[in-house]
Tab-separated table of C-alpha atoms in Angstrom:
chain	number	residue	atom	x	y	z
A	1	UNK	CA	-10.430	-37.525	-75.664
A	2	UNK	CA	-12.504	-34.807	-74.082
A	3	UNK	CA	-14.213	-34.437	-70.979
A	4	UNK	CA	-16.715	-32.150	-69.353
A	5	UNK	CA	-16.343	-31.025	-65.964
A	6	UNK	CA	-19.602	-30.201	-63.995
A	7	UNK	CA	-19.720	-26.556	-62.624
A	8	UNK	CA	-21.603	-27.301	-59.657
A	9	UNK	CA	-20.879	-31.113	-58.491
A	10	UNK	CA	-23.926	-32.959	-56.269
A	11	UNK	CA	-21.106	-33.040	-53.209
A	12	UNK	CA	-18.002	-30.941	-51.938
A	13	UNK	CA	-15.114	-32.444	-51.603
A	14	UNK	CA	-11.720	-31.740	-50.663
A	15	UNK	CA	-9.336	-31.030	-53.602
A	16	UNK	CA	-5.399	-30.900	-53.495
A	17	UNK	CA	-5.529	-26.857	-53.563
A	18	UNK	CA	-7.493	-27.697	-50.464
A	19	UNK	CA	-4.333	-30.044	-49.778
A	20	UNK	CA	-1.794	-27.496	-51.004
A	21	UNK	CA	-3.161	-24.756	-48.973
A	22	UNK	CA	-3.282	-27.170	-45.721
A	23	UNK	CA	0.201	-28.155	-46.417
A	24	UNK	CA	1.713	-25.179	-47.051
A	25	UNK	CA	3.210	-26.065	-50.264
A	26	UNK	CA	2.525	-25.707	-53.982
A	27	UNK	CA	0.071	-27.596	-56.386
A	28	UNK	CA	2.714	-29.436	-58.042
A	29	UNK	CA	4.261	-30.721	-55.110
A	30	UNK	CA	0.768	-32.431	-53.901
A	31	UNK	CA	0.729	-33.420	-57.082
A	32	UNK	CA	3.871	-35.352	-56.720
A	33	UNK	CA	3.218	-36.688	-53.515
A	34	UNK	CA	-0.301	-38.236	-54.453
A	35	UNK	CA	1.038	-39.554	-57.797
A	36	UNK	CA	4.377	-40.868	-56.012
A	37	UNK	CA	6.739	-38.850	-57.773
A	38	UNK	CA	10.065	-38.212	-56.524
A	39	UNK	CA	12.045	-34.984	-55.982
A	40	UNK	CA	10.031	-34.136	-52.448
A	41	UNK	CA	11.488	-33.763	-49.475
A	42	UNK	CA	10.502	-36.560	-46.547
A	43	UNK	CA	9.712	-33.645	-44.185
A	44	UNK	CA	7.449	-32.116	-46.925
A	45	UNK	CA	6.026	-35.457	-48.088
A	46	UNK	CA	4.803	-36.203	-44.619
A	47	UNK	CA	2.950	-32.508	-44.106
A	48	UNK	CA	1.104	-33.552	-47.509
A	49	UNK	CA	-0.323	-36.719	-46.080
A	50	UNK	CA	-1.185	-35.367	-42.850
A	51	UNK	CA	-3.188	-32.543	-44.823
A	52	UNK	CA	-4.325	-35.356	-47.014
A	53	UNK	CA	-5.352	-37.451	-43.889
A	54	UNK	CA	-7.264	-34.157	-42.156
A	55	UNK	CA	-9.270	-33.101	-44.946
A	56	UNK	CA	-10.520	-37.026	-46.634
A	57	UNK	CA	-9.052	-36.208	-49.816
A	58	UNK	CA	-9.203	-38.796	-52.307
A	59	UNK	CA	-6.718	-38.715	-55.522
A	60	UNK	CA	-8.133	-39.212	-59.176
A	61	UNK	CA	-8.731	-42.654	-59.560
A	62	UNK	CA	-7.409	-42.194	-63.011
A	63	UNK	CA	-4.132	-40.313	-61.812
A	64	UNK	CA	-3.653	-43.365	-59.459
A	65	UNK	CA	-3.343	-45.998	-62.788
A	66	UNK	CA	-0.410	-43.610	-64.203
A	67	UNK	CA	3.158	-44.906	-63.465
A	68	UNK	CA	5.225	-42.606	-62.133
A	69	UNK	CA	7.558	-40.372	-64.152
A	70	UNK	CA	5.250	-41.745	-67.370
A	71	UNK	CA	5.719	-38.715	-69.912
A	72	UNK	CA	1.642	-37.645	-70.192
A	73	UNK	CA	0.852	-36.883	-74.183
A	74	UNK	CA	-2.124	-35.236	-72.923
A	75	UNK	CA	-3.162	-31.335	-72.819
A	76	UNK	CA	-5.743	-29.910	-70.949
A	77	UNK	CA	-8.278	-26.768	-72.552
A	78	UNK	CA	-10.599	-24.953	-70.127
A	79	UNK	CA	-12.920	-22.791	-71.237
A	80	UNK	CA	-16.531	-21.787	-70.975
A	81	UNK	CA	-19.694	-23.106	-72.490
A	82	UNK	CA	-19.317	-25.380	-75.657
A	83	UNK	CA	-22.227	-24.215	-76.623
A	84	UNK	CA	-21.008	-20.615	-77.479
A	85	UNK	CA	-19.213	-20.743	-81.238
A	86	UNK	CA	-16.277	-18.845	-79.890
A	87	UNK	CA	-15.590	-21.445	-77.355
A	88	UNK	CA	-15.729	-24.561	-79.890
A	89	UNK	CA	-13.561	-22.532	-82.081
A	90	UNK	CA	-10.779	-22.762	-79.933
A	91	UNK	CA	-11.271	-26.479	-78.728
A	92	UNK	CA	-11.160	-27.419	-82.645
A	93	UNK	CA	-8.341	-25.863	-83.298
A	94	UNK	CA	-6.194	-26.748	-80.525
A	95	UNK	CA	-7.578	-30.407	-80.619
A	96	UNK	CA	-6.377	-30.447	-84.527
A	97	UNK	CA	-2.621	-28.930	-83.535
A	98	UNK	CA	-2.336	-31.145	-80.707
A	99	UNK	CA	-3.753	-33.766	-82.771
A	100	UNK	CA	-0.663	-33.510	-85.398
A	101	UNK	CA	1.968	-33.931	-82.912
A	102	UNK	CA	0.332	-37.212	-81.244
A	103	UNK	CA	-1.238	-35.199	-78.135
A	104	UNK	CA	-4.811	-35.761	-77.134
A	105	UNK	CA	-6.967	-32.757	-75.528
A	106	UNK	CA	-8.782	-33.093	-71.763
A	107	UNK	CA	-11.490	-30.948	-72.505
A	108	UNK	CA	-13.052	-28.708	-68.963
A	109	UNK	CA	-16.433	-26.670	-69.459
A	110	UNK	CA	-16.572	-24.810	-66.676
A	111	UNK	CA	-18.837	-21.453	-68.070
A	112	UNK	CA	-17.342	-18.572	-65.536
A	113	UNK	CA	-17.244	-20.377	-62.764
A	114	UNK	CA	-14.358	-19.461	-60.352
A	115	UNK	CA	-14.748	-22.314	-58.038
A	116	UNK	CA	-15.638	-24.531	-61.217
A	117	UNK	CA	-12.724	-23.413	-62.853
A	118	UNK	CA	-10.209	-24.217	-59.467
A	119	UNK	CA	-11.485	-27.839	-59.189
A	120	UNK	CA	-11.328	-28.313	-63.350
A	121	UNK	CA	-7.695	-27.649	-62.753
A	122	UNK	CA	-7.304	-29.691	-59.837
A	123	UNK	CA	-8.409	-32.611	-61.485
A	124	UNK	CA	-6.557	-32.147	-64.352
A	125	UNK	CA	-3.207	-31.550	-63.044
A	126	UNK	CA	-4.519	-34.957	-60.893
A	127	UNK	CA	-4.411	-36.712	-64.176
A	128	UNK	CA	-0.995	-35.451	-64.952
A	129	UNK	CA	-1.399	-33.681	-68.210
A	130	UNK	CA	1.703	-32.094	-70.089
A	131	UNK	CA	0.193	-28.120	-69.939
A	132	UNK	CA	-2.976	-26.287	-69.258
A	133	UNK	CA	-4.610	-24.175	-71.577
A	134	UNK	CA	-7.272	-22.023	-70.108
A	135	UNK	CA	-9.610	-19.177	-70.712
A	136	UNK	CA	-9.425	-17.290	-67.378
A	137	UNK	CA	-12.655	-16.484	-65.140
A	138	UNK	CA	-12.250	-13.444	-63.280
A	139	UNK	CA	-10.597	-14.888	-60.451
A	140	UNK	CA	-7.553	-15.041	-58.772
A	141	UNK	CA	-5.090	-17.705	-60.286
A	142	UNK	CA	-2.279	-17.477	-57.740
A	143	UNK	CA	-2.922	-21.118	-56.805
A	144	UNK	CA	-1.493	-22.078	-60.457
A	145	UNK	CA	1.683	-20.945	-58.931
A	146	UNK	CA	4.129	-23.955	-58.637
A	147	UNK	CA	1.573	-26.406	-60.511
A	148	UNK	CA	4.511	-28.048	-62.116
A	149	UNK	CA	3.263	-27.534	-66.067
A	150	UNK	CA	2.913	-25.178	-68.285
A	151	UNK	CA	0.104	-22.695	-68.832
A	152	UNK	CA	-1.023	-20.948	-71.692
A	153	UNK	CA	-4.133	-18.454	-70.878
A	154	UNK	CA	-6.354	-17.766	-73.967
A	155	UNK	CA	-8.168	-14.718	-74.602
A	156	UNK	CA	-8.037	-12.877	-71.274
A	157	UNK	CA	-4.880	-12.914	-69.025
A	158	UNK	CA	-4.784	-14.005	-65.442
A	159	UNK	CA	-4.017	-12.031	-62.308
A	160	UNK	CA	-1.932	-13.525	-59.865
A	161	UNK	CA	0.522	-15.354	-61.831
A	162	UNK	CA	2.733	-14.418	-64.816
A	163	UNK	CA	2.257	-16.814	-67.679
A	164	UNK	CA	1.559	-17.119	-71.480
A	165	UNK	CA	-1.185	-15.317	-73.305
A	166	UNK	CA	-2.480	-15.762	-76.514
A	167	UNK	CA	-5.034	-13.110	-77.250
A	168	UNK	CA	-7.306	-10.454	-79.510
A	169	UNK	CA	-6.656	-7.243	-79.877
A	170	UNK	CA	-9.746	-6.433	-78.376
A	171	UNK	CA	-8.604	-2.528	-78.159
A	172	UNK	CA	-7.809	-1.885	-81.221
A	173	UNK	CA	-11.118	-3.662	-82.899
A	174	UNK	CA	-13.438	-1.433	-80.446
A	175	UNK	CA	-11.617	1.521	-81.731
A	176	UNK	CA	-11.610	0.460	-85.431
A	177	UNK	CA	-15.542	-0.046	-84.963
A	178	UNK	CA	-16.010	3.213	-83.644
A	179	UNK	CA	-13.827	4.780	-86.136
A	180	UNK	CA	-15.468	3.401	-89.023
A	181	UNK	CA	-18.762	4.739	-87.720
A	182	UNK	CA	-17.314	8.357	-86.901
A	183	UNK	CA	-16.001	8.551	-90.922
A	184	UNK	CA	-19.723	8.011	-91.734
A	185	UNK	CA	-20.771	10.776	-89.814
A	186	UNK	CA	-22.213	9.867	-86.681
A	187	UNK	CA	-21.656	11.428	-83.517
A	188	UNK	CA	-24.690	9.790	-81.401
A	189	UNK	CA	-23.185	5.768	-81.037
A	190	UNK	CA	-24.824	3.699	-79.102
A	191	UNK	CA	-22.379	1.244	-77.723
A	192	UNK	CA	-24.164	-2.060	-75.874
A	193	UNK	CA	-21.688	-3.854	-73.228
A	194	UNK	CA	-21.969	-6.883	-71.507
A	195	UNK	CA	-21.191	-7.445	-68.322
A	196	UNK	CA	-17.221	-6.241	-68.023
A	197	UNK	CA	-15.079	-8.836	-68.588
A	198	UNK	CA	-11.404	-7.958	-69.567
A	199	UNK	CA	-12.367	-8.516	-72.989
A	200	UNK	CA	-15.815	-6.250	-73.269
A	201	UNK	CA	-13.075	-3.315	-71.400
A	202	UNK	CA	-10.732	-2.988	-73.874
A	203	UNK	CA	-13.236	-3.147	-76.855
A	204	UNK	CA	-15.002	0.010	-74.825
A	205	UNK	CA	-11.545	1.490	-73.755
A	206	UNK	CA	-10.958	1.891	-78.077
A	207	UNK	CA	-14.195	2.845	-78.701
A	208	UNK	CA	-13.646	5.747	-76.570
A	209	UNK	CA	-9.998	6.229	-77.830
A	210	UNK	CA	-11.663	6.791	-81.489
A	211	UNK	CA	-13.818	9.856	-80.198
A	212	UNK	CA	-11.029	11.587	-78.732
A	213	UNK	CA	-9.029	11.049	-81.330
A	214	UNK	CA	-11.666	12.463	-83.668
A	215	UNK	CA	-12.873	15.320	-81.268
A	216	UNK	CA	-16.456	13.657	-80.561
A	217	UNK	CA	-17.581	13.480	-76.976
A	218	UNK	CA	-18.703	9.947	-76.187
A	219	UNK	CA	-22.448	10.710	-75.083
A	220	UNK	CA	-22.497	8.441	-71.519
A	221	UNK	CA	-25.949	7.927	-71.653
A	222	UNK	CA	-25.232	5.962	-74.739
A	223	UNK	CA	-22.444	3.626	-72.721
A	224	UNK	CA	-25.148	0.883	-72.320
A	225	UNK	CA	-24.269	-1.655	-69.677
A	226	UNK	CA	-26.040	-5.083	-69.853
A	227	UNK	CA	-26.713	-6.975	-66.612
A	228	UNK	CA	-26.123	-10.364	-68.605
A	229	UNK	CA	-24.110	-10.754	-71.696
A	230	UNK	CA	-27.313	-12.561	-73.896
A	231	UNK	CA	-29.724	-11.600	-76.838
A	232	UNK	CA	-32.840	-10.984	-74.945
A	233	UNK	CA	-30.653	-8.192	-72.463
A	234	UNK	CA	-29.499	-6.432	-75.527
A	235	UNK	CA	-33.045	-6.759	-77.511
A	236	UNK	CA	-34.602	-5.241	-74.341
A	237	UNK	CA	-31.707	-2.170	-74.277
A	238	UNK	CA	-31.735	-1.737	-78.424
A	239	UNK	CA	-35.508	-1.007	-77.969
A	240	UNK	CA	-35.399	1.225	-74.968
A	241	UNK	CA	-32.586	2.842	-76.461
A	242	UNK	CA	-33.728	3.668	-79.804
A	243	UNK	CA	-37.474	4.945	-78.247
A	244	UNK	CA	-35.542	7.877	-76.833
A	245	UNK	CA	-36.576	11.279	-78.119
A	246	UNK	CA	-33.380	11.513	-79.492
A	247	UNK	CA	-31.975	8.426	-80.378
A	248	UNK	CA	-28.419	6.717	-81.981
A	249	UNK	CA	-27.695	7.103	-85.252
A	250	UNK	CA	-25.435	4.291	-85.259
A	251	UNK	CA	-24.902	1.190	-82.256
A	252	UNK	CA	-21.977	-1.147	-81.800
A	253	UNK	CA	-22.482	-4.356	-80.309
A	254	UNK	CA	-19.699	-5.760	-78.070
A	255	UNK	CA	-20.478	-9.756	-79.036
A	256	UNK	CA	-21.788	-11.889	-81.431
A	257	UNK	CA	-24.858	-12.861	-79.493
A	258	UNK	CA	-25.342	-9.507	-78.296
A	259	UNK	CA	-25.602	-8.247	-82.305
A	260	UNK	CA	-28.491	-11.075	-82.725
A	261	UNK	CA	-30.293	-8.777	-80.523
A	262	UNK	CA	-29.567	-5.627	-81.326
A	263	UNK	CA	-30.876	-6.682	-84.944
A	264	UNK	CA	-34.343	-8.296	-83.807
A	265	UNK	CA	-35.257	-5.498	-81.812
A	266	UNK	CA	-34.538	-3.060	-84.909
A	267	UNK	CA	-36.500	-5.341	-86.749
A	268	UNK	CA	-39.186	-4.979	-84.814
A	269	UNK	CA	-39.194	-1.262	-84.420
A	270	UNK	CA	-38.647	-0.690	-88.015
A	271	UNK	CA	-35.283	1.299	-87.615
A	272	UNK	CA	-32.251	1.565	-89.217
A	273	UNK	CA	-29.563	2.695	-87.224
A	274	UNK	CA	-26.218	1.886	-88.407
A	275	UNK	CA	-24.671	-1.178	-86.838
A	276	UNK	CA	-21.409	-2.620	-86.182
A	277	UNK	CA	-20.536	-5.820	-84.247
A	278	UNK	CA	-17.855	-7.389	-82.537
A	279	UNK	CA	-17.264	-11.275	-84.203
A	280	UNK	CA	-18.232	-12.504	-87.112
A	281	UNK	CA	-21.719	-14.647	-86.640
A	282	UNK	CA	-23.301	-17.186	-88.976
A	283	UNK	CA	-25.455	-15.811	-91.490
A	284	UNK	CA	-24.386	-12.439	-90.510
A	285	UNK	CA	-23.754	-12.208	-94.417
A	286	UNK	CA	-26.902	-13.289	-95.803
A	287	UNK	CA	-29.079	-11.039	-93.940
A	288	UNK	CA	-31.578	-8.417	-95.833
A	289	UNK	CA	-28.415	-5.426	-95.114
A	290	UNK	CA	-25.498	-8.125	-94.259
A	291	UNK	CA	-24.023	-7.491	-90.562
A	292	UNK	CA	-20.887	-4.953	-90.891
A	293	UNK	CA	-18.190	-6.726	-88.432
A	294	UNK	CA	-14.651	-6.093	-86.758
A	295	UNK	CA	-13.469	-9.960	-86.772
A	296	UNK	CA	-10.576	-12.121	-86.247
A	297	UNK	CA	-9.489	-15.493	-86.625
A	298	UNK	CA	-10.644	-17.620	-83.466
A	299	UNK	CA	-9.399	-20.811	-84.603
A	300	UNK	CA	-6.093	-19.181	-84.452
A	301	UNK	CA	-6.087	-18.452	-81.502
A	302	UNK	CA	-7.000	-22.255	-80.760
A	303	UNK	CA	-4.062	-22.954	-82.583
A	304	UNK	CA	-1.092	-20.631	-81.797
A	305	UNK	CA	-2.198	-21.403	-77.700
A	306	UNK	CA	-1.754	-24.963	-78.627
A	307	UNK	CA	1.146	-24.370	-80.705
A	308	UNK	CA	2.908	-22.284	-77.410
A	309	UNK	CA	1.543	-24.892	-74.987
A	310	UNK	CA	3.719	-27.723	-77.063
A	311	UNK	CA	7.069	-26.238	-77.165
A	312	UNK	CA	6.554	-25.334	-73.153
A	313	UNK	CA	5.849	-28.821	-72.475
A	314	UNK	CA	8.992	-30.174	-74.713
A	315	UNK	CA	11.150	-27.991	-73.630
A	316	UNK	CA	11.950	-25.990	-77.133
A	317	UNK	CA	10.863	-22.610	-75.644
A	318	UNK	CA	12.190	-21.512	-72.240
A	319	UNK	CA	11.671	-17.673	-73.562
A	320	UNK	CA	10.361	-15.548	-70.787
A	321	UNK	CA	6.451	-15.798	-70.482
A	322	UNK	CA	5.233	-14.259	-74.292
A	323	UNK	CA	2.044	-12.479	-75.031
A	324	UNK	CA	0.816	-12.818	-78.530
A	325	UNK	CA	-1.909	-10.558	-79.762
A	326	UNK	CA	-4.164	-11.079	-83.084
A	327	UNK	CA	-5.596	-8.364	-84.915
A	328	UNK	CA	-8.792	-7.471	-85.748
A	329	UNK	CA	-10.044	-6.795	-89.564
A	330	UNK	CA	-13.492	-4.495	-90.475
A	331	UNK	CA	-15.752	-6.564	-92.833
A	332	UNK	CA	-17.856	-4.045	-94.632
A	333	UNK	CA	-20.840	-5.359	-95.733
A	334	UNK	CA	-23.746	-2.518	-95.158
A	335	UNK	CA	-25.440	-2.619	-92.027
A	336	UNK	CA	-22.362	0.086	-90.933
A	337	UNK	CA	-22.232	1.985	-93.948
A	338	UNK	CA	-25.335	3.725	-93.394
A	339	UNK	CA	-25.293	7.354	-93.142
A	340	UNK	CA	-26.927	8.879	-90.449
A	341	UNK	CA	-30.295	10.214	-92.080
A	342	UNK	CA	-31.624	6.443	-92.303
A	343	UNK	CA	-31.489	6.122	-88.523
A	344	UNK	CA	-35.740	6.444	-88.710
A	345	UNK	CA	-38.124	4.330	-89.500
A	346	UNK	CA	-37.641	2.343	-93.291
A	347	UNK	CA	-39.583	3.824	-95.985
A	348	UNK	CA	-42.743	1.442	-96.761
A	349	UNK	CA	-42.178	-0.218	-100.281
């Protein structure tokens, strides 16, 4: 079953971190008292209900049909927008691995919302789920601490509490881009960011790894900075950019969508620059010069976060908190395999 959670709800209302944070006590333990599990102390139990009492909170009304100490076969994924490919990636994949061993999926779209994300949580640890899988905002997650389930984060990790991470190495494909560009003889990269996630970091942090590595000084004005992660931000910078006096020979895109952009505004100008991007995209392949790429598998990372959420929520692995890393591949397919004399205008035919 999946279910979207609202980022911005018509009215406040308290949640148990609200509850927890009254109380004194941890998620889990509101969690317990609401639900009527056992294993609280009376003492404790009876600062929870005050808090409860103070601030009108109101359990799940589905939480309140569960019997307590029922085992939940039910996972929880939060991520951002389902609309983005990368996102529905992941929720396939985890929903077909949790599918196979009997477990359903409690699905929270919550699109970089901090305070989205923190009441997405709250509701689903309200519904008593077996283990959260989520892809982190930027925010602090100390209030997971003591939520009484497992978490997996996916993608980014979390500050404030130490848990599983299944990720990309996001690194070492922003330095395999750049390198890749470097052997064709460009010095002048271009390299379009948006806005600086965890993520869109590390890809820059290898980028700039590559030119010391080859003896190339990045050229900062070149370090492009997008004030929104979309295609019209990097269509608008790719044109700007490339009107210079003296412009790339070669750009690397940080994101799919970004990439979409980059490429329409060359279009438009009549350039060809090199170009690398970050992700795979869908017809990135069929294109007049097919898209060059660093890629990885997404759906795997779906899966092995779903994989790791199961054995935390059976009990098979008590291993220390584990951080798994994918790596990323170069897809040559033209668009970066263009030396740096074509960076002008095409040739009319």
């Amino acid at each position: 079953m999946s279910e979207t959670f609202p980022s911005q709800p018509e009215v406040s209302r308290p949640t148990m971190i609200d509850v927890a944070r009254r109380a004194g006590v941890g998620l889990g333990t509101v969690s317990r008292v609401v639900n009527g599990g056992h294993g609280v102390r009376d003492e404790t139990a009876q600062r929870v209900r005050a808090a409860i009492d103070e601030l009108g909170f109101q359990r799940n009304e589905v939480a309140r049909a569960l019997r307590p100490g029922k085992k939940s076969t039910s996972l929880a994924l939060v991520l951002g927008d389902l609309t983005n490919p990368f996102y529905a990636s992941i929720a396939k994949a985890s929903l077909e691995v949790a599918g196979q061993s009997g477990f359903a999926v409690v699905l929270g779209s919550v699109d970089e919302d901090p305070e989205g994300e923190k009441r997405a949580i709250q509701e689903l640890v309200s519904r008593q789920v077996a283990g959260l899988m989520i892809v982190p905002d930027q925010g602090d997650h100390a209030f997971l601490q003591g939520a009484g389930v497992p978490v997996v984060f996916v993608d980014r990790p979390a500050t404030g509490i130490d848990a599983d991470i299944v990720m990309v190495d996001n690194e070492g494909g922003g330095r395999i881009a750049a390198e890749h560009l470097l052997e064709q003889g460009h010095e002048r990269i271009a390299i379009i960011l948006a806005p600086s996630y965890y993520t869109i970091g590390r890809r820059l942090r290898g980028f700039r790894r590559a030119h010391r590595a080859a003896g190339i000084e990045v050229d900062e004005s070149l370090v492009i900075q997008l004030p929104e992660g979309n295609a019209e931000a990097a269509e608008k910078a790719t044109r700007e950019v490339m009107l210079r006096p003296d412009p790339p020979t070669a750009i690397f895109s940080s994101t799919n969508f970004l990439t979409e952009g980059v490429l329409r505004a060359l279009g438009e100008l009549g350039r060809e620059p090199a170009v690398v991007g970050f992700d795979d995209f869908r017809l990135a392949d069929m294109l007049p010069t097919p898209v060059t790429v660093v890629a990885s598998d997404i759906a795997e990372l779906g899966r092995s976060a779903a994989r790791l959420l199961l054995d935390r929520a059976s009990g098979a692995d008590t291993r220390p908190p584990q951080r798994i890393v994918l790596p990323c591949a170069l897809i040559e397919r033209g668009s970066g395999e263009r030396p740096p004399g074509s960076a002008g205008k095409r040739s009319s035919r």
